[in-house]
XYZ file of C-alpha atoms in Angstrom:
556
model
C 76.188 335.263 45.073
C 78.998 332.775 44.347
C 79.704 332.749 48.222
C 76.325 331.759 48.767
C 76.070 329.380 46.191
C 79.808 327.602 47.749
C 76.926 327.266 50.973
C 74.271 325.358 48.981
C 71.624 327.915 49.620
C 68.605 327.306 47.457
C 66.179 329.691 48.956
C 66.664 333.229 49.892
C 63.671 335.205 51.522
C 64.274 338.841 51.248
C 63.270 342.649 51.117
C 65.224 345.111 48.749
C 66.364 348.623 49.815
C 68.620 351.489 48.843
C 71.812 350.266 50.991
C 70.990 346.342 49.726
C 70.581 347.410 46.110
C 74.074 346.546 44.669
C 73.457 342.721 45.778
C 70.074 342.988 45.141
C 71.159 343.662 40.790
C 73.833 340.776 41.623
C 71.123 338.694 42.541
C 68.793 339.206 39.604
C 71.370 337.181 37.366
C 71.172 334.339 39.713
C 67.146 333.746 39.855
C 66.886 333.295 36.332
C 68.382 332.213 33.059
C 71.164 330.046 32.631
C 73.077 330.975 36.177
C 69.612 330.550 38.280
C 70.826 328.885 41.345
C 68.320 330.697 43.991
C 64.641 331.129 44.640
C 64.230 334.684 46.119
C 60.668 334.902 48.251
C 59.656 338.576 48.465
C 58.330 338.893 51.846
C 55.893 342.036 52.560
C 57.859 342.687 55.982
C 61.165 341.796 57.261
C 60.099 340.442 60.411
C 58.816 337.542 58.050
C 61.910 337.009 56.354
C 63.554 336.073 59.418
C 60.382 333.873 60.142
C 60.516 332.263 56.657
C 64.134 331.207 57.139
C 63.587 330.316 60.590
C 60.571 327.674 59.593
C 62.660 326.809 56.369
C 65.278 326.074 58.718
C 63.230 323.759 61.015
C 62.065 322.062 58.848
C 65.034 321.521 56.413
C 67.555 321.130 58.423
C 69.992 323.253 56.674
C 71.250 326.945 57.296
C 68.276 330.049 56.628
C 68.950 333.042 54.900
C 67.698 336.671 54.975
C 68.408 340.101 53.041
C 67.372 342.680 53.929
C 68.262 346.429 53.531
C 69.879 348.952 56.621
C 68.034 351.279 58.970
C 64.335 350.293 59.652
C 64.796 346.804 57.114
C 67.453 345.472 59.129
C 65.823 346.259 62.953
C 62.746 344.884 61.762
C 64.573 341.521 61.890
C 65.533 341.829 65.563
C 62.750 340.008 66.854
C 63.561 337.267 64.660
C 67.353 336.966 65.254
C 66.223 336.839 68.850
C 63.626 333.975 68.287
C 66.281 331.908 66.488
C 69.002 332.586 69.272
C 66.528 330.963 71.802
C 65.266 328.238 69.918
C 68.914 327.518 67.831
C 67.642 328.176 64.736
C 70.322 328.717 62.120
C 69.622 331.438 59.982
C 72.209 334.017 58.510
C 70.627 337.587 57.904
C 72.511 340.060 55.536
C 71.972 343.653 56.000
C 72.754 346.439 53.771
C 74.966 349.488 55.221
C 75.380 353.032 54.338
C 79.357 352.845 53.328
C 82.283 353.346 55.853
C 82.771 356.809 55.075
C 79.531 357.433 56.369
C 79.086 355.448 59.829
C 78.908 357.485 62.643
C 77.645 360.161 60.565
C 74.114 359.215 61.453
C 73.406 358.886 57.735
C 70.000 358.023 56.053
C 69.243 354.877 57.760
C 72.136 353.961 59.710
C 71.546 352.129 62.620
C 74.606 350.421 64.373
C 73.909 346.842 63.616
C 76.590 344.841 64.681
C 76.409 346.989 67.983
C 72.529 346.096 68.102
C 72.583 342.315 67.008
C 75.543 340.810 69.114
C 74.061 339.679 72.204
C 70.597 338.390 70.320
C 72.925 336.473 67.706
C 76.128 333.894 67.995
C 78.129 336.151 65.675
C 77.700 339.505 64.352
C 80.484 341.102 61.718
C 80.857 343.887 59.353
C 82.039 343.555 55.988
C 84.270 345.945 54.917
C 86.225 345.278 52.454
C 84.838 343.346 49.309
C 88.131 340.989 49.738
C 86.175 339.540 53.071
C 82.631 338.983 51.362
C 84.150 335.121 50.845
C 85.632 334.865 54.085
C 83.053 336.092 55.983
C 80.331 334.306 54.617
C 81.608 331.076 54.715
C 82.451 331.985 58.543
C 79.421 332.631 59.168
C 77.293 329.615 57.642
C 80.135 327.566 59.969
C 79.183 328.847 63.012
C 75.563 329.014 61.910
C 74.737 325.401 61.549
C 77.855 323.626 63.882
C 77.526 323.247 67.426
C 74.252 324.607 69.060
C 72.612 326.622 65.368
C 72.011 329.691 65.929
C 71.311 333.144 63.892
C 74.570 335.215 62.493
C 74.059 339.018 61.428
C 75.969 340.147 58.671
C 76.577 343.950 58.597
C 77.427 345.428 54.504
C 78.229 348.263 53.699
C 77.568 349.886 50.286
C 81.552 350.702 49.698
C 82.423 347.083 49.829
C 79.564 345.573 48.096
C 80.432 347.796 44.719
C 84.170 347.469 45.555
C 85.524 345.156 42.346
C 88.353 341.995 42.847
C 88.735 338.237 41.892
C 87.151 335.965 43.377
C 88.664 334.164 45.319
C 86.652 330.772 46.703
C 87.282 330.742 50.730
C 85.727 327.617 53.195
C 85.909 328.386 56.762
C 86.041 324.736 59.109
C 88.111 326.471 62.231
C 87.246 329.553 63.952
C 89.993 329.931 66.631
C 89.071 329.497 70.329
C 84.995 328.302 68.580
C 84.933 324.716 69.679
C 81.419 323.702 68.079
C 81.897 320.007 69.037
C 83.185 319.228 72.720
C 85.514 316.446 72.528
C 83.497 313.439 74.256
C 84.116 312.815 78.403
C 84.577 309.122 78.941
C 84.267 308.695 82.326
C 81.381 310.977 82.441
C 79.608 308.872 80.096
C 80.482 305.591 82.595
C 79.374 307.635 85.887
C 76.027 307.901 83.612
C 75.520 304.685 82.762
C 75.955 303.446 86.142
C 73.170 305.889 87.341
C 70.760 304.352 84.719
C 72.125 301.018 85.078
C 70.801 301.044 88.458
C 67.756 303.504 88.224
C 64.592 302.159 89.098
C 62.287 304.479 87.842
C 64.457 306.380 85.030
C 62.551 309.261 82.967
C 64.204 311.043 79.978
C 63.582 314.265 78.611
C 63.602 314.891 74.759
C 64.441 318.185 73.554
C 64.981 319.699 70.362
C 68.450 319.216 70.438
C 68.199 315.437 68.960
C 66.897 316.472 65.990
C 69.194 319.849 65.836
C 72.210 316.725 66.184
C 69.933 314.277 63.608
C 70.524 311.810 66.468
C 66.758 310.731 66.628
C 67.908 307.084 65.402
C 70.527 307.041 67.854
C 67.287 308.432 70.659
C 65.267 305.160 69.981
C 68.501 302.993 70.372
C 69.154 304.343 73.627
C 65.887 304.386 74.996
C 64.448 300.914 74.054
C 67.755 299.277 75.499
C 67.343 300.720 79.026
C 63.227 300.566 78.315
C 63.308 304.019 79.607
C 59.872 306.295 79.401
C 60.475 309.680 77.542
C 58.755 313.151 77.567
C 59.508 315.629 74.886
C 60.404 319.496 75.141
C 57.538 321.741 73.008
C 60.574 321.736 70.562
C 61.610 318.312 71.206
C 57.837 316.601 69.772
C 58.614 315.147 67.258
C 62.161 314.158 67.825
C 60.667 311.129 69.581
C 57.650 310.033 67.307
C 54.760 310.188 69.133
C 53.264 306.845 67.671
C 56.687 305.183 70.080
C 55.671 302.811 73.057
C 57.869 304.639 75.234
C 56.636 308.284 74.343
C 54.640 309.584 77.384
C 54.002 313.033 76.425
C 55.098 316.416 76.172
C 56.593 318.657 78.809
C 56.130 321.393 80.864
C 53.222 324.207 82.150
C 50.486 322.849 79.348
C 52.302 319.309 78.896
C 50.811 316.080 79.822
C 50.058 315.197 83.481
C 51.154 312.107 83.827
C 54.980 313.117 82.910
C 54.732 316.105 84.691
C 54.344 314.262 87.967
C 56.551 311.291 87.309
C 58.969 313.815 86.852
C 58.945 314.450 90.630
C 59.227 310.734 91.028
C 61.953 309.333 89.038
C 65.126 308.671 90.807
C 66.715 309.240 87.797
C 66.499 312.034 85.192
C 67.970 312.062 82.110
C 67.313 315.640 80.517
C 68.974 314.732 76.511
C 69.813 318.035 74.236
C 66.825 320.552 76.674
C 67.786 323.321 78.462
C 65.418 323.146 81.742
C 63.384 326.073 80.721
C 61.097 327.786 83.523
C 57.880 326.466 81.621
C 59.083 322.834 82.186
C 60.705 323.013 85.327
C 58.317 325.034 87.730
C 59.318 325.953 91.039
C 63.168 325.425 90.228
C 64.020 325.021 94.392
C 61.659 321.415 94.413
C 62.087 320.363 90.967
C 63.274 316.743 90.613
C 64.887 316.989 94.181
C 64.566 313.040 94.778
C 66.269 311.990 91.510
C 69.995 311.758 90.225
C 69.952 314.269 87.435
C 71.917 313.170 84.020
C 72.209 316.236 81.321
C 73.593 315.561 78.134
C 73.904 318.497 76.398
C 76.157 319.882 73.480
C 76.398 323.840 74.965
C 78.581 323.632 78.212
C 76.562 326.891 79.312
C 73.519 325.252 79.732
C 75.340 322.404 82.031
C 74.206 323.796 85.746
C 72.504 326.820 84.865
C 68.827 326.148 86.006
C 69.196 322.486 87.522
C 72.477 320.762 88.844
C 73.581 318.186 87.598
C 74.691 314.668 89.205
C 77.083 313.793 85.531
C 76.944 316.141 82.796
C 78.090 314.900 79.414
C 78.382 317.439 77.003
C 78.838 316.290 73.363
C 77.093 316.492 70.423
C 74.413 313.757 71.133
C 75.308 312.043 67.611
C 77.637 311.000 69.932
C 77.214 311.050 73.324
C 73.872 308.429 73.105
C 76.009 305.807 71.341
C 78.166 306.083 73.765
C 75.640 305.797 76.601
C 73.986 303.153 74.494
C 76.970 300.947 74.683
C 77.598 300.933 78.063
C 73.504 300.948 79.431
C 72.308 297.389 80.538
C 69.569 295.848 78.698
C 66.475 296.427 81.261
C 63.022 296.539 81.487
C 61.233 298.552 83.554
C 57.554 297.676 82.857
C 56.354 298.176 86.510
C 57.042 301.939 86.271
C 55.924 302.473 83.130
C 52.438 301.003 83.728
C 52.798 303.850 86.929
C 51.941 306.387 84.278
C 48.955 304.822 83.094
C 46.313 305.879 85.793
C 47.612 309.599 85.298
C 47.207 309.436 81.843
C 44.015 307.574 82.213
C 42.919 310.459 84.565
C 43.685 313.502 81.805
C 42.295 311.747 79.413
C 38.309 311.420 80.972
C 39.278 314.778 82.738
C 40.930 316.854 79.712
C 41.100 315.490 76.482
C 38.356 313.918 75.978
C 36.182 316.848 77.240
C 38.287 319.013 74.668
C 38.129 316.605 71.280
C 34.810 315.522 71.794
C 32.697 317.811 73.189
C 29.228 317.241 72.975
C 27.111 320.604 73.033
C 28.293 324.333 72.190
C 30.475 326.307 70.623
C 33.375 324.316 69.336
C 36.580 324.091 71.125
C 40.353 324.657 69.993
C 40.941 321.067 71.043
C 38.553 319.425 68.705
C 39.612 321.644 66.103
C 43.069 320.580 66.199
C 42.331 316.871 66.513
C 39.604 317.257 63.668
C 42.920 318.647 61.899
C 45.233 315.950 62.875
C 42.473 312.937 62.243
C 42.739 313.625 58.435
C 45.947 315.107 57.797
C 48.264 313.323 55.539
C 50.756 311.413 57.569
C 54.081 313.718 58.573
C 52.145 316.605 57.915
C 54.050 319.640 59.144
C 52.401 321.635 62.187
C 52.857 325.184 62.273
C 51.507 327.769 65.210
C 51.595 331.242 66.320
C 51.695 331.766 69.982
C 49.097 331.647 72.678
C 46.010 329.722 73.227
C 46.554 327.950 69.282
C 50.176 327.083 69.767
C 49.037 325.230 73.279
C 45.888 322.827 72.041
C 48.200 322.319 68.600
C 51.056 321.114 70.440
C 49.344 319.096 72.862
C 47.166 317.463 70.402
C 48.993 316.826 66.974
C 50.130 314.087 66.025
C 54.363 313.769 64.990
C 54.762 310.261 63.529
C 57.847 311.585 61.400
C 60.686 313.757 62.239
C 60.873 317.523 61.656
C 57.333 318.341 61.673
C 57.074 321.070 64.357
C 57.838 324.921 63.687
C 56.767 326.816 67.024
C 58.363 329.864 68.595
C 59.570 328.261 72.123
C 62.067 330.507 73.535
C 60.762 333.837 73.012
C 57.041 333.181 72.265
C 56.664 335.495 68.913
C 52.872 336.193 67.987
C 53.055 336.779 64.199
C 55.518 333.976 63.833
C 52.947 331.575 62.614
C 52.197 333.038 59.189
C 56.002 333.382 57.793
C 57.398 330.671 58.920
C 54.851 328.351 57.570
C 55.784 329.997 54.219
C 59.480 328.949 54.577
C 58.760 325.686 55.501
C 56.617 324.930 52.116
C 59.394 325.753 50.531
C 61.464 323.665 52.216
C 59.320 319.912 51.814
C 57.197 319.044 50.157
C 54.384 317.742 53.163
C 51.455 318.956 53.665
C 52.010 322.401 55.832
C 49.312 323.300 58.636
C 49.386 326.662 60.670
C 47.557 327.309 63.712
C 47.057 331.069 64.751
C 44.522 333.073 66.407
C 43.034 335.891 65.718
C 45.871 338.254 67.484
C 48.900 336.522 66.139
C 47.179 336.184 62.370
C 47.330 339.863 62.168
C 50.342 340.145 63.319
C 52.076 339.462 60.270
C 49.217 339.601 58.336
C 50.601 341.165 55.305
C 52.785 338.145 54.415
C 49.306 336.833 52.923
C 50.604 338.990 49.946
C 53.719 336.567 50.050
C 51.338 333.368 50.195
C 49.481 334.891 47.043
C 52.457 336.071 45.242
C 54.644 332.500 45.688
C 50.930 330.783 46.192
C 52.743 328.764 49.132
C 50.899 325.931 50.189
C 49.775 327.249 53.276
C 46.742 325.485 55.413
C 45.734 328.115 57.841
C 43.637 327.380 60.189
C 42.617 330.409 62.368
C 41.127 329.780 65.784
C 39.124 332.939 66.185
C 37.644 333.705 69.911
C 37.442 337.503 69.459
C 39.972 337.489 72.599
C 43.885 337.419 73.090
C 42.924 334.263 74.779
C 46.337 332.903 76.896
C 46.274 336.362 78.020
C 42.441 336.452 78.975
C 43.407 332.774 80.653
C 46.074 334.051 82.937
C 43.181 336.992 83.972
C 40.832 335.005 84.781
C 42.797 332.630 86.908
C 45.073 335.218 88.377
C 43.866 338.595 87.868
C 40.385 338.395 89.415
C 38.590 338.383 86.313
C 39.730 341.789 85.394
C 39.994 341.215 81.193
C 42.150 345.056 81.090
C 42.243 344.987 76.758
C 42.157 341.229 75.886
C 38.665 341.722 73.645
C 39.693 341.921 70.347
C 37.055 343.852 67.955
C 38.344 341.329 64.672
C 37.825 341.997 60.765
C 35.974 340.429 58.599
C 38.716 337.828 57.498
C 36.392 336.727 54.839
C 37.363 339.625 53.033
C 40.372 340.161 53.473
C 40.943 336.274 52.315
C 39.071 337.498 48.900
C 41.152 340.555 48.973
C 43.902 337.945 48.731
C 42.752 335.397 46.187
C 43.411 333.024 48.861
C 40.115 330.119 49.309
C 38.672 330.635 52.608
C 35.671 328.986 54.359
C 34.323 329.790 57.674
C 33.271 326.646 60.589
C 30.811 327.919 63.100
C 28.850 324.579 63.549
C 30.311 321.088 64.883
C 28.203 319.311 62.107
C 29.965 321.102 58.980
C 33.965 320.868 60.932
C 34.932 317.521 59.212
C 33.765 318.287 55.710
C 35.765 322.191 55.758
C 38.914 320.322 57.124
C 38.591 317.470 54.394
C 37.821 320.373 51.534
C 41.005 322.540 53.320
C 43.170 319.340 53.141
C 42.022 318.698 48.941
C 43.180 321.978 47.947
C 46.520 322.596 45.758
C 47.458 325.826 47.633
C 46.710 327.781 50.217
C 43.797 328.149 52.193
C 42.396 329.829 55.046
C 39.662 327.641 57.753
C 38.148 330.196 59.949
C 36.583 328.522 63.313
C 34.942 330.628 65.166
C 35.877 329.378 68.842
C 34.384 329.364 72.276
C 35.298 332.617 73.712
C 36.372 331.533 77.089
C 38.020 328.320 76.313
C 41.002 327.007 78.269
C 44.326 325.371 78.107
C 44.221 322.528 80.706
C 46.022 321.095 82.479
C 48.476 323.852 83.671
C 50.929 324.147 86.253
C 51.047 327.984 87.592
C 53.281 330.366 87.643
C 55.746 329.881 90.039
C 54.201 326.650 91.280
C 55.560 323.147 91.469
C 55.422 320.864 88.653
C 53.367 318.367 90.332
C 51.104 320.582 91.168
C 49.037 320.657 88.179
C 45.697 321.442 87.730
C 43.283 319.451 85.453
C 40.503 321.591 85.954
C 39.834 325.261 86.710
């Protein structure tokens, strides 16, 4: 507890056990009375722990944290050590342990967990001796939240957390041969400049890396200097604030059109804390081939592994865009940003406006999301699940303020909606709003016992087409039709929402969509807007599998 405390944590979501139990008494003095330093969230699942801390993470900006017990508690938290080693979440997950007489014993609930979490986590240690607890957990908030965040796994076993000494305070800065922060290439940053300092037709590409390096004031400095036009990563949204003049959409297979094709007509790219994933790139052998390619990027890894690179400048990109900044010409490249206009001009009559402001049947996921977004208080938080709901949220939200996206990019986690939309109300105080459908919402639907219990601030909105409806997408378009288990026979959520205690209201009709949202929005706590959604409803535009990224389709 006093280790943890040294770390600032505030908010600890967790699930007792037999092999957790000795912290689990340690922690009781510490949520109340006159040493209360922690909120602990009793999740209904681990899975959602790691979810919680992931979207308290997000949103925060500081380090999440998880307890859990051994055996079952602990693997239950794979998925989301995974999720946060994609997306470079930091979270730090403590696991209970039979003792070290035991291991290899197969004792009740033993599961190797170091063994098991190293290659989904940047560090995973055992603590054996109660003379390490400070030590290691210091070490492992370090490597947490320096260089690219990521999740650390912290393996306990009983022996050493009954084990009595003094404390003794520890703070871990160096990790030997762990460089978090590359020291800062000069001359690569001058062979970059001159490449934008004679572009053309420059395009950067926002990921989430700016805001995991708070360098979004540092972003706008760079970019209105050169007068460059940016797209953002999924992740990346609202590092750039979409209310910018040089914002021109998001990224990749569902992204915006115009973007997507300018990005096979740049002649140079500058690709700024992203990591080239397959869902922005497309066909990886014609992607960007006309354009000098610029990659600043703080993991040297990442430098060459999808796309090569003209100048790669890995930093932190605190520093590397001052840097850039400094050396960049004033410009002003008008001419090829009023290139994207026509494309843009083009989704809008052909997409968007089709999807927000439909005019006759069912309603759409589009309008409900832009219904959302119309009267949501400004920096309102978006939250989704994965599928069909995370694709219309994305693409039509609105991020005027930073931090205000929590979306499982990397691995693409159905029933990661729910939880971490709980950790993120408890880490600001704006206005929280989840997107699910009905597949992910169950999912992890027993954490609506956590949203009672903590009465979390939740918005819910679930987008309900009786269908696992990406997956029902992709079989229509690509599988002949052939829907093989896709129809989802759905509860009556109604009841379960009363079950709950938790206010819930159901949309069927476009006439009655405003008022719900506004009456959703007005409550103190949570709530749960059920819209009951055109059953075949798509995500357009969308560049196919294995296609080129110009190749997008705007209609099916």
């Amino acid at each position: 507890m006093r280790a943890l405390q040294a770390e600032g944590v505030k908010t600890i979501f967790g699930y007792p056990g037999g092999s957790i139990m000795p912290v689990y008494d340690a922690l009781f003095d510490y949520t109340r009375g006159v040493k209360k330093c922690f909120d602990h969230i009793l999740v209904r699942h681990e899975q959602g722990a790691t979810h919680a801390a992931e979207g308290y993470a997000r949103v925060s900006g500081e380090v999440g944290v998880a307890l859990v017990t051994s055996g079952p508690g602990v693997t239950n938290t794979l998925t989301g050590i995974a999720d946060a080693m994609l997306d470079s979440t930091p979270i730090v997950v403590i696991a209970g342990q039979v003792a070290t007489s035991s291991l290899g014993t197969d004792a009740f609930q033993e599961v190797d967990l170091v063994g098991v979490a190293q290659p989904i986590s940047k560090w995973s240690y055992q603590i054996r001796h109660a003379g390490d607890v400070a030590w290691a957990v210091s070490r492992a908030f370090y490597i947490a939240r320096t260089g690219r965040p990521g999740p650390v796994v912290l393996d306990f076993p009983r022996n050493a957390q009954v084990e009595e000494i003094d404390w003794e305070p520890c703070r871990v800065d160096f990790v030997r041969s762990y460089v978090p922060y590359p020291k800062l290439d000069e001359d690569a940053v001058r062979q970059a400049a001159e490449l934008i300092n004679h572009a053309q037709r420059p395009l950067a590409l926002v990921g989430q890396g700016v805001e995991l390096g708070h360098a979004q004031e540092e972003l706008k400095a760079f970019l209105e200097k050169a007068d460059i036009p940016a797209g953002r990563t999924m992740l990346g949204l609202s590092a750039l604030s979409s209310e910018h003049p040089l914002n021109v959409g998001m990224l990749g297979m569902h992204g915006n059109y115009a973007v997507n094709l300018k990005e096979q007509q740049c002649d140079v790219l500058i690709a700024i804390g992203m990591r080239f994933s397959d869902r922005v790139t497309g066909n990886l052998k014609t992607y960007a081939k006309q354009a000098k390619i610029i990659h600043l990027d703080i993991d040297r890894s990442e430098i060459d592994k999808n796309v090569k690179t003209d100048v790669a400048v890995v930093a932190d990109c605190k520093e590397s865009l001052p840097a850039l900044t400094a050396l960049i010409q004033k410009n002003n490249h008008q001419e090829w940003r009023d290139s994207f206009k026509e494309l843009d001009q083009k989704e809008r009559e052909k997409v968007i406006e089709p999807a927000i402001h439909p005019k006759e049947g069912p309603l759409l996921m589009g309008e409900v999301v832009n219904a959302v977004a119309e009267q949501a208080p400004r920096g309102t938080v978006l939250v989704t699940d994965v599928g069909q709901n995370q694709l219309f949220a994305t693409r039509y939200f609105k991020y005027p303020e930073q931090r205000s996206i929590c979306t499982s990019g990397g691995l693409g986690t159905m029933g990661y909606g729910m939880p971490a939309a709980i950790g993120a109300t408890f880490a600001t105080n704006r206005t929280v709003c989840c997107f699910m459908g009905d597949g992910g919402f169950q999912m992890n639907l027993q954490e609506l016992g956590t949203i009672m219990e903590q009465q979390a601030p939740v918005k819910m909105i679930l987008l309900n087409n009786n269908y696992l409806g990406n997956v029902r997408q992709w079989q229509d378009m690509f599988w002949l039709r052939r829907k093989s288990f896709t129809k989802m026979m759905n509860p009556c959520y109604a009841q379960i929402a009363a079950g709950y205690g938790i206010p819930y209201e159901a949309v069927t009709e476009r006439e009655n969509l405003a008022a719900a949202v506004e009456k959703m929005l007005a409550a103190k706590g949570p709530y749960i807007l059920e819209c009951a959604i055109l059953e075949e409803d798509n995500v357009l535009p969308m560049t196919p599998p294995g296609m080129n990224v110009d190749e997008m389709m705007l209609e099916i």
